[in-house]
XYZ file of C-alpha atoms in Angstrom:
575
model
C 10.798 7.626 -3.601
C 8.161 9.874 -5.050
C 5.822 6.803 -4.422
C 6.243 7.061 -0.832
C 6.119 10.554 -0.338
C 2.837 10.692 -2.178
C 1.996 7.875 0.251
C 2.953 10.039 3.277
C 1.060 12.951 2.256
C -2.219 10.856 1.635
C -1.340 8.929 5.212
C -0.664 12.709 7.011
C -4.042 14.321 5.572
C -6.302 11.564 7.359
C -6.961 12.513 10.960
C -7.196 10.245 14.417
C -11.429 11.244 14.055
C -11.533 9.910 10.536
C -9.267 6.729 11.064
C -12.162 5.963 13.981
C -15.398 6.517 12.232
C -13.848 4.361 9.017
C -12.935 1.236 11.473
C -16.063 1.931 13.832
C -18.228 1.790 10.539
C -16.109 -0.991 8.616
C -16.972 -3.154 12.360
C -20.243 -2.819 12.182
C -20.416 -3.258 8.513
C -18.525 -6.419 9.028
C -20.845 -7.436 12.173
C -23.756 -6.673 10.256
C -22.699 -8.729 7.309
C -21.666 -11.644 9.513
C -25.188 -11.386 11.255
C -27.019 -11.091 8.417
C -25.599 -14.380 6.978
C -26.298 -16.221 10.021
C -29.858 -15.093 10.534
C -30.619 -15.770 6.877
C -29.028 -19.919 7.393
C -30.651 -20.258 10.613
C -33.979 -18.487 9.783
C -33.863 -20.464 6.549
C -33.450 -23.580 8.661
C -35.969 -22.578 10.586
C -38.485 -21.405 8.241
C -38.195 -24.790 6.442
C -38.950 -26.924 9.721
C -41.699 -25.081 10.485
C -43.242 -25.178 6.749
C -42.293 -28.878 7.030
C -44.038 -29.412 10.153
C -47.008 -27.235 8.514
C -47.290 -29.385 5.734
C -46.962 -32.468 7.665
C -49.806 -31.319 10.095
C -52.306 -30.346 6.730
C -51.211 -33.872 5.206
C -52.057 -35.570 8.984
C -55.314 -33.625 8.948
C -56.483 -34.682 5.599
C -55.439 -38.654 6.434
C -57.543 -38.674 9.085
C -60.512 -37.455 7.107
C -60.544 -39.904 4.720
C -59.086 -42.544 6.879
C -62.374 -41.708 8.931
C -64.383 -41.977 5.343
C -63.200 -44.889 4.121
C -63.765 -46.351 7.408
C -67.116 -45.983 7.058
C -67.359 -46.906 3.638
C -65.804 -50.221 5.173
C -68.281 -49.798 7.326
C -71.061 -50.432 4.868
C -69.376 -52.697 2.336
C -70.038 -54.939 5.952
C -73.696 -54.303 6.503
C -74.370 -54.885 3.008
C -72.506 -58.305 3.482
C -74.436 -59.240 6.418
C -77.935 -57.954 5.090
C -77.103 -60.142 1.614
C -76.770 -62.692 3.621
C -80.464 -62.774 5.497
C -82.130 -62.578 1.836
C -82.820 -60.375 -1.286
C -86.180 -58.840 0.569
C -83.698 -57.512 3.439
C -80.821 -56.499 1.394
C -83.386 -54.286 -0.918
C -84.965 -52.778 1.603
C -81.837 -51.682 3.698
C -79.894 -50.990 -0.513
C -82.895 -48.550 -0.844
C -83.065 -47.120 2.541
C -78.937 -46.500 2.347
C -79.144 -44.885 -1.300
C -81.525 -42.486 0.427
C -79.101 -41.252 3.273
C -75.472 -41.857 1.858
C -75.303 -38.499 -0.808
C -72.334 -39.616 -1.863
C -72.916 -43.183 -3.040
C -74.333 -42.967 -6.588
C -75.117 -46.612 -7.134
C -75.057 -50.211 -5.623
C -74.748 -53.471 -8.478
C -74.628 -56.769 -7.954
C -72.975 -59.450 -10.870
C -72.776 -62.695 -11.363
C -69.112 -64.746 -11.666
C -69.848 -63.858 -15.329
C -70.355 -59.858 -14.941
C -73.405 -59.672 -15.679
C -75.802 -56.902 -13.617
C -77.928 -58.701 -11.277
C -79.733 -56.007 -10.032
C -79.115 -51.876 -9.146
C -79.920 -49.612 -6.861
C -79.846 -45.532 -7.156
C -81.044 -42.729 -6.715
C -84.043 -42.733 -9.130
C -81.279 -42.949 -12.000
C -83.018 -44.627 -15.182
C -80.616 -47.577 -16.020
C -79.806 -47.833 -19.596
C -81.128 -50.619 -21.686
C -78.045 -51.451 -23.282
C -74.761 -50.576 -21.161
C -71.864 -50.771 -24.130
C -68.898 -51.036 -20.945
C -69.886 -51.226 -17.656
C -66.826 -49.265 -15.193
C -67.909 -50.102 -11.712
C -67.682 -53.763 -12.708
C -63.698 -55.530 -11.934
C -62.411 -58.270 -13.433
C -60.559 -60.800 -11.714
C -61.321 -59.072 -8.443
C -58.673 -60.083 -5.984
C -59.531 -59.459 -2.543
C -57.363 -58.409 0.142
C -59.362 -59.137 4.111
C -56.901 -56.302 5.151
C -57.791 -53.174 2.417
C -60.630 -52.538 0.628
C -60.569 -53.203 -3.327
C -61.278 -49.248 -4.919
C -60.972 -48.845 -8.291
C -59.260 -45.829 -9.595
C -61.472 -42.726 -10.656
C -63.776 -43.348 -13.924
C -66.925 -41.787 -15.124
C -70.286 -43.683 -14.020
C -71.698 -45.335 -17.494
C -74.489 -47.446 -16.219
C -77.351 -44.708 -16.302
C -78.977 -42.153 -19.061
C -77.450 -38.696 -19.246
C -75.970 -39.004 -15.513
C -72.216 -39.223 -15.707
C -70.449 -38.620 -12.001
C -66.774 -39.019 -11.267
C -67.056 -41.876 -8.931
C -64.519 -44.404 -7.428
C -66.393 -47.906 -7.238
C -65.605 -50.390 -3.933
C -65.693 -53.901 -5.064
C -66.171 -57.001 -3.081
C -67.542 -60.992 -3.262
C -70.443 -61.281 -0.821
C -72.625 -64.860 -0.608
C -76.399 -64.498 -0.993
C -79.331 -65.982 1.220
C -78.758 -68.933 -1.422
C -75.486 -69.545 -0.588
C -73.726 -67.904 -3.933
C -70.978 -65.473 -4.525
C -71.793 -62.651 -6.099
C -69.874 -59.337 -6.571
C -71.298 -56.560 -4.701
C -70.010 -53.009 -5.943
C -70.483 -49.381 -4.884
C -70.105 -46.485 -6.573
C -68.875 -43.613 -4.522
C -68.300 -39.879 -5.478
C -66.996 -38.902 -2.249
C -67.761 -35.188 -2.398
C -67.374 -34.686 1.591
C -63.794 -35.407 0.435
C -63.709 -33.181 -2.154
C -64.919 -30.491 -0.601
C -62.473 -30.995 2.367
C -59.332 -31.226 0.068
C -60.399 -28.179 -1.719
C -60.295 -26.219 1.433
C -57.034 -27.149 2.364
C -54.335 -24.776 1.849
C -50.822 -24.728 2.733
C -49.714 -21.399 1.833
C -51.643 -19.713 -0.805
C -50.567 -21.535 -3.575
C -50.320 -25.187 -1.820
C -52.434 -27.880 -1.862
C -53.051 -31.794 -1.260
C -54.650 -34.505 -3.519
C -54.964 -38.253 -3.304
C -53.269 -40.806 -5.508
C -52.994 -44.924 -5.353
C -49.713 -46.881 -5.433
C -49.615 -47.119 -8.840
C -49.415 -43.279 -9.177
C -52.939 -42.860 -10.637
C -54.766 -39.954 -8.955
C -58.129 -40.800 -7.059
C -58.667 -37.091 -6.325
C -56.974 -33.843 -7.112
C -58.460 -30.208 -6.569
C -57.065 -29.204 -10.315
C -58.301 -32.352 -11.548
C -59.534 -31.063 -14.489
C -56.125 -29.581 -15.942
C -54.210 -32.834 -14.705
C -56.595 -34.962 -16.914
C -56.274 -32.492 -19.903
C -52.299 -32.967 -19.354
C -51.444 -29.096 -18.225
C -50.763 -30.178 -14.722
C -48.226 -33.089 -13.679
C -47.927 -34.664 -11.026
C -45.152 -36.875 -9.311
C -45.843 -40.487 -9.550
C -45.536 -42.828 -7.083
C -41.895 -44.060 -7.701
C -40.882 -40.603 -7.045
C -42.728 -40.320 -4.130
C -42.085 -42.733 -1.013
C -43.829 -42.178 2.342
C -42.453 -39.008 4.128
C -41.543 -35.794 3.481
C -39.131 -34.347 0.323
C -37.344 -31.280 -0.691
C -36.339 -30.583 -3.558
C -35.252 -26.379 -5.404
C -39.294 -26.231 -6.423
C -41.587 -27.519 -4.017
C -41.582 -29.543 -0.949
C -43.958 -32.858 -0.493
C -45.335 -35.222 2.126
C -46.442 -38.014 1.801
C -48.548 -40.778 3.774
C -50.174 -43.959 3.612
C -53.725 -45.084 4.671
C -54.013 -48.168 6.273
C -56.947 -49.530 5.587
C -56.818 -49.022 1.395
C -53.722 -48.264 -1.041
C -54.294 -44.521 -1.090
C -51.375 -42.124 -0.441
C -52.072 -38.391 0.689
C -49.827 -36.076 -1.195
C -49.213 -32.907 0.143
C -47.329 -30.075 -2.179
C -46.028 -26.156 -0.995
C -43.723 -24.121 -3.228
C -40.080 -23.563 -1.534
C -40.593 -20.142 -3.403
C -43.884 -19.285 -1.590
C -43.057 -20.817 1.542
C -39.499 -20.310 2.145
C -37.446 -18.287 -0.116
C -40.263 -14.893 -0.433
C -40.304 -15.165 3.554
C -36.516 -15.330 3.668
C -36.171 -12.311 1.185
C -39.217 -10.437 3.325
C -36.903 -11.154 6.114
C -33.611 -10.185 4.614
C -34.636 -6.790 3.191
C -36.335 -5.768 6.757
C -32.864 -7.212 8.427
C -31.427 -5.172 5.977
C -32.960 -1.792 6.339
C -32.639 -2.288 10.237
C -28.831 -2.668 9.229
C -28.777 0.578 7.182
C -30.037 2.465 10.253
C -27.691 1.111 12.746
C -24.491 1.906 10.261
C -25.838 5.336 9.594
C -26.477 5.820 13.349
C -23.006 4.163 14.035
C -21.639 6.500 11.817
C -23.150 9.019 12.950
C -22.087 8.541 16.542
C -18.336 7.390 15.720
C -18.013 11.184 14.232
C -19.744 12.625 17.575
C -17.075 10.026 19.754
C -14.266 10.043 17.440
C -14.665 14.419 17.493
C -14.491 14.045 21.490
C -11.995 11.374 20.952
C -9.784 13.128 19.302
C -9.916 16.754 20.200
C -6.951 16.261 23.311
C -4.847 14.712 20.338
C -5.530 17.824 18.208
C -4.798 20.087 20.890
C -1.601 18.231 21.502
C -0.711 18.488 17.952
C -1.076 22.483 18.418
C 1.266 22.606 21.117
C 3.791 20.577 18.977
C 3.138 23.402 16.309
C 3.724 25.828 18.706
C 6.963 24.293 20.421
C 8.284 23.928 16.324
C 7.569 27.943 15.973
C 8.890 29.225 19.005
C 11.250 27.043 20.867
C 12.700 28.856 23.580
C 9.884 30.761 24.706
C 7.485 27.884 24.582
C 5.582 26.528 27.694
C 3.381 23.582 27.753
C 0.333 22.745 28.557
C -0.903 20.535 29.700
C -3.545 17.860 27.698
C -5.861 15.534 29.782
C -7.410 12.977 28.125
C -7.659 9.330 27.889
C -4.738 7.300 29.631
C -2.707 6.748 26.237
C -3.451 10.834 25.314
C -1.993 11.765 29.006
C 1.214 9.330 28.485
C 2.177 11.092 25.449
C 1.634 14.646 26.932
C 3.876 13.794 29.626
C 6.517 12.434 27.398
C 6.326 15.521 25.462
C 6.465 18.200 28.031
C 9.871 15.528 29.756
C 10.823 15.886 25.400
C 10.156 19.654 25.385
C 12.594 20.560 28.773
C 15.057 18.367 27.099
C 15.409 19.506 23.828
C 14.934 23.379 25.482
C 17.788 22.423 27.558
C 19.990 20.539 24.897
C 19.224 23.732 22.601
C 20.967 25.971 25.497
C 23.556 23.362 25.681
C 24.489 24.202 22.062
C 24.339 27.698 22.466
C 26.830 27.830 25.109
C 28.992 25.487 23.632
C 28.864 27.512 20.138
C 30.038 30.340 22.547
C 32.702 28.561 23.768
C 33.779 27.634 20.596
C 33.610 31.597 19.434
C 36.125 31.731 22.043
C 37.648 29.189 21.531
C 38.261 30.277 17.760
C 39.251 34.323 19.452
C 41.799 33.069 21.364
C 43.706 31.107 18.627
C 43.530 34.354 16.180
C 44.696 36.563 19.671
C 47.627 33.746 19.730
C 48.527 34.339 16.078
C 49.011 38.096 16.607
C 50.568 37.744 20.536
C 52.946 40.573 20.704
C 55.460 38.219 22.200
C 55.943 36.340 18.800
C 55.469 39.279 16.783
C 58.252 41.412 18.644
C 60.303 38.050 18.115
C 59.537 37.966 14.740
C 60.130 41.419 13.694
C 63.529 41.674 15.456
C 64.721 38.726 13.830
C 63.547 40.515 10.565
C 64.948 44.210 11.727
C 68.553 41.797 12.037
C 68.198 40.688 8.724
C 68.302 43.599 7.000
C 71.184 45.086 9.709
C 73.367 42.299 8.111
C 72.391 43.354 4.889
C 70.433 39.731 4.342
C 67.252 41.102 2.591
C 66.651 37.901 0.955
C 66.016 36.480 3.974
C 63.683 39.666 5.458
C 61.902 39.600 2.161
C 60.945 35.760 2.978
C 60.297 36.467 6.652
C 57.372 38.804 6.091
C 56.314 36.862 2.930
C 55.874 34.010 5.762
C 54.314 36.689 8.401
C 51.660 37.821 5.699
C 50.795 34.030 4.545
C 50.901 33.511 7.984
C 47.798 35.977 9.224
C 45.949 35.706 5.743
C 45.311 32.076 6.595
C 44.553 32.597 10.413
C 41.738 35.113 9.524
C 40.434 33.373 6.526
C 37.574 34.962 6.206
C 36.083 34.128 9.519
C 35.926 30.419 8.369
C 36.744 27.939 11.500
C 37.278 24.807 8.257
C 39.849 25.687 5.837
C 41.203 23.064 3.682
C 44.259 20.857 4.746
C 46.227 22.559 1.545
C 45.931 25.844 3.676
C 46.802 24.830 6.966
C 49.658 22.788 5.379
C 51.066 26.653 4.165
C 50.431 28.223 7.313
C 52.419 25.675 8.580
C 54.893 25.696 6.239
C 55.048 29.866 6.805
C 55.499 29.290 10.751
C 58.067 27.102 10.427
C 59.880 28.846 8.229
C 59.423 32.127 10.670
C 60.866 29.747 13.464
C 63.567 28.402 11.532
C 65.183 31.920 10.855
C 64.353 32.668 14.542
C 66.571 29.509 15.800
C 69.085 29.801 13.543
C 68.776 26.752 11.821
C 68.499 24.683 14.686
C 66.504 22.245 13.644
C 64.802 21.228 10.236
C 61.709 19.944 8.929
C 60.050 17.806 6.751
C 56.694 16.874 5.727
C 54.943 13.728 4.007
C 51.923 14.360 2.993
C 49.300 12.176 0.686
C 47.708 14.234 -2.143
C 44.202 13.109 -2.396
C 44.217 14.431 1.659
C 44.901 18.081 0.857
C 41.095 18.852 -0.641
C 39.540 17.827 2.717
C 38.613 20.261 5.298
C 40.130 20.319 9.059
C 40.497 22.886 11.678
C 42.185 25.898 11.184
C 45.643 26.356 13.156
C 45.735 22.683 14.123
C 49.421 22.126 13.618
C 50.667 25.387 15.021
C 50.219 24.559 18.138
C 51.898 21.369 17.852
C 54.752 22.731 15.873
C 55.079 24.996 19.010
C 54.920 22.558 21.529
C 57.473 20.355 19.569
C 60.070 23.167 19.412
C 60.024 24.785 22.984
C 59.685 21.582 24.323
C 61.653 19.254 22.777
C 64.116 21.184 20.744
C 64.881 23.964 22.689
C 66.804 22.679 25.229
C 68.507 20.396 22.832
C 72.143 20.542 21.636
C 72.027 18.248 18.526
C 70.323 19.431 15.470
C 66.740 18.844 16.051
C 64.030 17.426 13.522
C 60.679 17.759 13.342
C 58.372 15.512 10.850
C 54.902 15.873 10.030
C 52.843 13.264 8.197
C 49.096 13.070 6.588
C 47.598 10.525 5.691
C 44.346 8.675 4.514
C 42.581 6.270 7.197
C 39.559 4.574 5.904
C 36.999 7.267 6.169
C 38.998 9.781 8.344
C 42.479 11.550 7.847
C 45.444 10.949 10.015
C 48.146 13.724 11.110
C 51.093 12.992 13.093
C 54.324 15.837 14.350
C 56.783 13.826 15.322
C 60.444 15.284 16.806
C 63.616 14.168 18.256
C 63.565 15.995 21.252
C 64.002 15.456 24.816
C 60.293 14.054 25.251
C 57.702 13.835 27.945
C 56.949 11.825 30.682
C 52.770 10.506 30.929
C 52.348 13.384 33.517
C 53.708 16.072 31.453
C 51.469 14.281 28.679
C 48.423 14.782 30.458
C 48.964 18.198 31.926
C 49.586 19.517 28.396
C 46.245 18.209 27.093
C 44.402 19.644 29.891
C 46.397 23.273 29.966
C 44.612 26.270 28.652
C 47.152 28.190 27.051
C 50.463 27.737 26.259
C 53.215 29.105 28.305
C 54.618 31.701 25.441
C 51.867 32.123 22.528
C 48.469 32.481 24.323
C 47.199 28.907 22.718
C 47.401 25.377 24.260
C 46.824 22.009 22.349
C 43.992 21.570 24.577
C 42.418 23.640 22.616
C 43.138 22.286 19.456
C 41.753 18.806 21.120
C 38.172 20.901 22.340
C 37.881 22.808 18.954
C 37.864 19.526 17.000
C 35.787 17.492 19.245
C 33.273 20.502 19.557
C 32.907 20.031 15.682
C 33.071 16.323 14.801
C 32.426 14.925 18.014
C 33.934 12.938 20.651
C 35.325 10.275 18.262
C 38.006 12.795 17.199
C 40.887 14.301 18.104
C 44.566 14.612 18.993
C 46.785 12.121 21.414
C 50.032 12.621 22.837
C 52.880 9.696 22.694
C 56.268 10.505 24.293
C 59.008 8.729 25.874
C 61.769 10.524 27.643
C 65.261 11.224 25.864
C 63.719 9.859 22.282
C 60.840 12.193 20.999
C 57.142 12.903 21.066
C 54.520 12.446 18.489
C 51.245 13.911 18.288
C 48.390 12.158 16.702
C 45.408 14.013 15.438
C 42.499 12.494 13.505
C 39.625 13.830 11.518
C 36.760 12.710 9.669
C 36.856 13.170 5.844
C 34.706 16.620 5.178
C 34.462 17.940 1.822
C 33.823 21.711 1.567
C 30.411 20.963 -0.092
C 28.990 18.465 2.883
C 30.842 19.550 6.023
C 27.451 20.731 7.456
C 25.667 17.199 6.965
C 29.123 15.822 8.743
């Protein structure tokens, strides 16, 4: 219980302006988020097609240079076929004249089926005497009409103190005389080098060349892959296309007229994931301003919003204060602002009329309550009663006077009771009790009484002078006009949650009409006090669930029924 009313006062201490800039921030929040993690997939996506296509196009580029190269070098290898062919004069002359334009070829040799050097051509290179392994020289050549036969990268040994990193192309050529010799030329390819070195994808990215067999013809670290502090994929790893893996990102192609592959490597790091963090945090800071500024203008909205509310909320305030004199007024606003108004100001006439309802029907019931005391102290009964006491003591019964205005004084103590409109059942039981006894001297003995009543009924409260009335009723209309002794009975009982009393008698009765024009007749025709009035006082109090009904049949008796709800002293107000 405490739980919830904590709850309650948290819940009442947030206003309608707060409640809006809280969802209008936690949207946009939630927006944002939802944005950002779709720009960063697709611009990720993106980002990594277009450094795929990048690489790609650098790879493409650097294909067609040395496709372009090697096409020459094919080129040659042809004319130096042709011009072996016309004779060794010819083939000198055009060897020497070639070694003096190609800057990139650092030596033509011829050999024999056996390997040995036929002759050389260079570039004013002195050839050493005794060559301990000679590179550019391949065993077992196998030739291929379709690619030309390179070697992989070695150092040239043939000359003194002149050692380039060349590649050497190898094939079988006949001579003017008709033999096959092996013609081989060893290239440096610098144009290529160069080339490679100036391609960059990225800042850190770059491409080399490798064969099928995964050794590497060219590479612009070359010297830190050959002293192992650089690795490279090999060739299994690396099929024609293009590859992605958490590191780096490769592509790969093939040259068609030799079995060289052009490798292509960027970092995912460099070329995706810093460009997707660059992204993110700008996204992010643009994010930062649009919830402040969202924020910023909920408050502003939420303040305009919510100001008709607030002003409603005074006029509720005021209305609480000051409920009669209150006048509305009226709130404009937004549709669902104006609704509520109305229903207020149709809730405020209501309740201002209900409220006068109750005041004139606590009235009513003040006299309602006068005229049952004026009834107890009606000069009729009292002139009655005292002459009835003035005969006792003439006839010297002074037992019986003493008794009589023992029962007179019980009689009013109870009817005033302090002002009280509830007394207990106990009470009205003795005023009872004291009437009857004042009537029974009165009549003579004319009729007797008895009463039945449960215990555990007699702490509950009910209307004061309830039976009175009935007693009355009972005796000048049924009894009086009765020769046999009459009888009256009166019963209270227990009924689930309410209490039950019935006054029966023996009387003549009543027929429906008479029934009905007692419970709607003001007063009654000798004491001032009707039983409608008993009905109104006890519906006016408990409601319209309660009260009395009258059951008579002509010649055999009436019986009056009234009920109650069960109303302790301590909780009749919550009743």
């Amino acid at each position: 219980m405490k739980k919830t009313n904590k709850n309650k006062t948290i819940i009442n201490r947030i206003s309608i302006s707060e409640i809006f800039t809280v969802a209008v921030t936690a949207i946009v929040v939630c927006a944002s988020s939802i944005a950002l993690f779709t720009f960063v997939t697709v611009y990720k996506n993106a980002t990594e097609k277009n450094v795929v296509t990048s690489i790609e196009q650098a790879v493409g580029q650097v294909k067609n240079m040395v496709t372009n190269y090697t096409e020459e070098m094919e080129m040659l290898m042809q004319m130096l076929d042709t011009k072996m062919a016309e004779g060794e004069q010819e083939a000198g002359e055009f060897f020497g004249n070639l070694m003096e334009v190609g800057n990139d070829i650092v030596a033509i040799t011829t050999y024999d089926d056996e390997g040995t050097l036929l002759d050389c051509w260079s570039n004013g290179q002195k050839l050493k005497e005794n060559c301990i392994r000679n590179l550019s020289y391949t065993p077992e050549l196998i030739e291929n009409g379709e690619l030309l036969n390179i070697s992989k990268p070695h150092v040239e040994t043939l000359f003194v103190d002149y050692y380039p990193w060349v590649v050497t192309i190898s094939q079988y050529m006949e001579n003017a005389k008709g033999e096959s010799i092996q013609v081989a030329m060893d290239i440096q390819f610098s144009n290529i080098a160069q080339y490679i070195d100036n391609v960059g994808i990225g800042q850190h990215g770059y491409c080399y060349i490798m064969d099928s067999k995964g050794d590497i013809i060219y590479h612009p670290q070359q010297q830190l892959v050959y002293a192992g502090l650089k690795e490279e994929k090999d060739s299994g790893e690396l099929r024609e296309g293009t590859h992605i893996n958490s590191e780096a990102i490769y592509s790969v192609v093939s040259l068609e007229n030799c079995d060289w592959h052009i490798v292509g490597v960027c970092y995912v790091d460099e070329m995706i994931t810093n460009r997707v963090e660059e992204a993110v945090n700008t996204l992010l800071a643009i994010i930062l301003v649009v919830i402040i500024s969202s924020f910023i203008a909920g408050s502003i909205f939420s303040k305009i919003f919510s100001k008709p509310a607030k002003q409603l909320a005074e006029e509720m305030q005021e209305f609480e204060k000051d409920t009669d004199n209150f006048v509305f007024r009226e709130v404009n606003g937004m549709k669902e602002i104006t609704a509520i108004s109305d229903s207020f100001e149709h809730m405020v006439l209501r309740i201002q009329k209900l409220v006068e309802q109750v005041r004139e029907e606590e009235i009513t019931l003040r006299k309602t309550e006068l005229k049952a005391l004026q009834a107890q102290i009606n000069p009729h009964f009292l002139y009655n009663t005292l002459d009835a006491i003035a005969w006792c003591c003439e006839e010297e019964r002074h037992k019986d006077a003493v008794e009589m205005v023992n029962a007179l004084a019980k009689l009013f103590r109870i009817s005033i009771s302090k002002g009280h409109e509830l007394i207990t059942i106990e009470k009205e039981l003795q005023h009872a009790q004291s009437y009857l006894k004042i009537q029974k001297f009165r009549y003579k003995n004319q009729f007797v009484y008895s009463f039945d009543v449960y215990e555990e009924c007699l702490p509950y409260l009910c209307n004061k002078i309830t039976l009175q009335p009935i007693i009355e009723n009972a005796i000048y209309h049924g009894l009086d006009r009765m020769v046999d002794e009459g009888e009256i009975r009166i019963r209270i009982y227990p009924d689930g949650d309410d209490i039950v009393f019935t006054v029966s008698d023996n009387g003549v009765g009543m027929t429906p009409e008479q029934c009905q024009e007692i419970l709607q007749d003001e007063s009654g025709e000798k004491t001032g006090i009707g039983i409608k009035n008993v009905n109104d006082r006890i519906k006016i109090y408990f409601g319209e669930n309660y009260g009395l009904t009258i059951e008579s049949e002509l010649d055999e008796g009436t019986t009056v029924t009234i009920r109650m709800p069960k109303v302790m002293e301590n909780n009749y107000e919550e009743k």
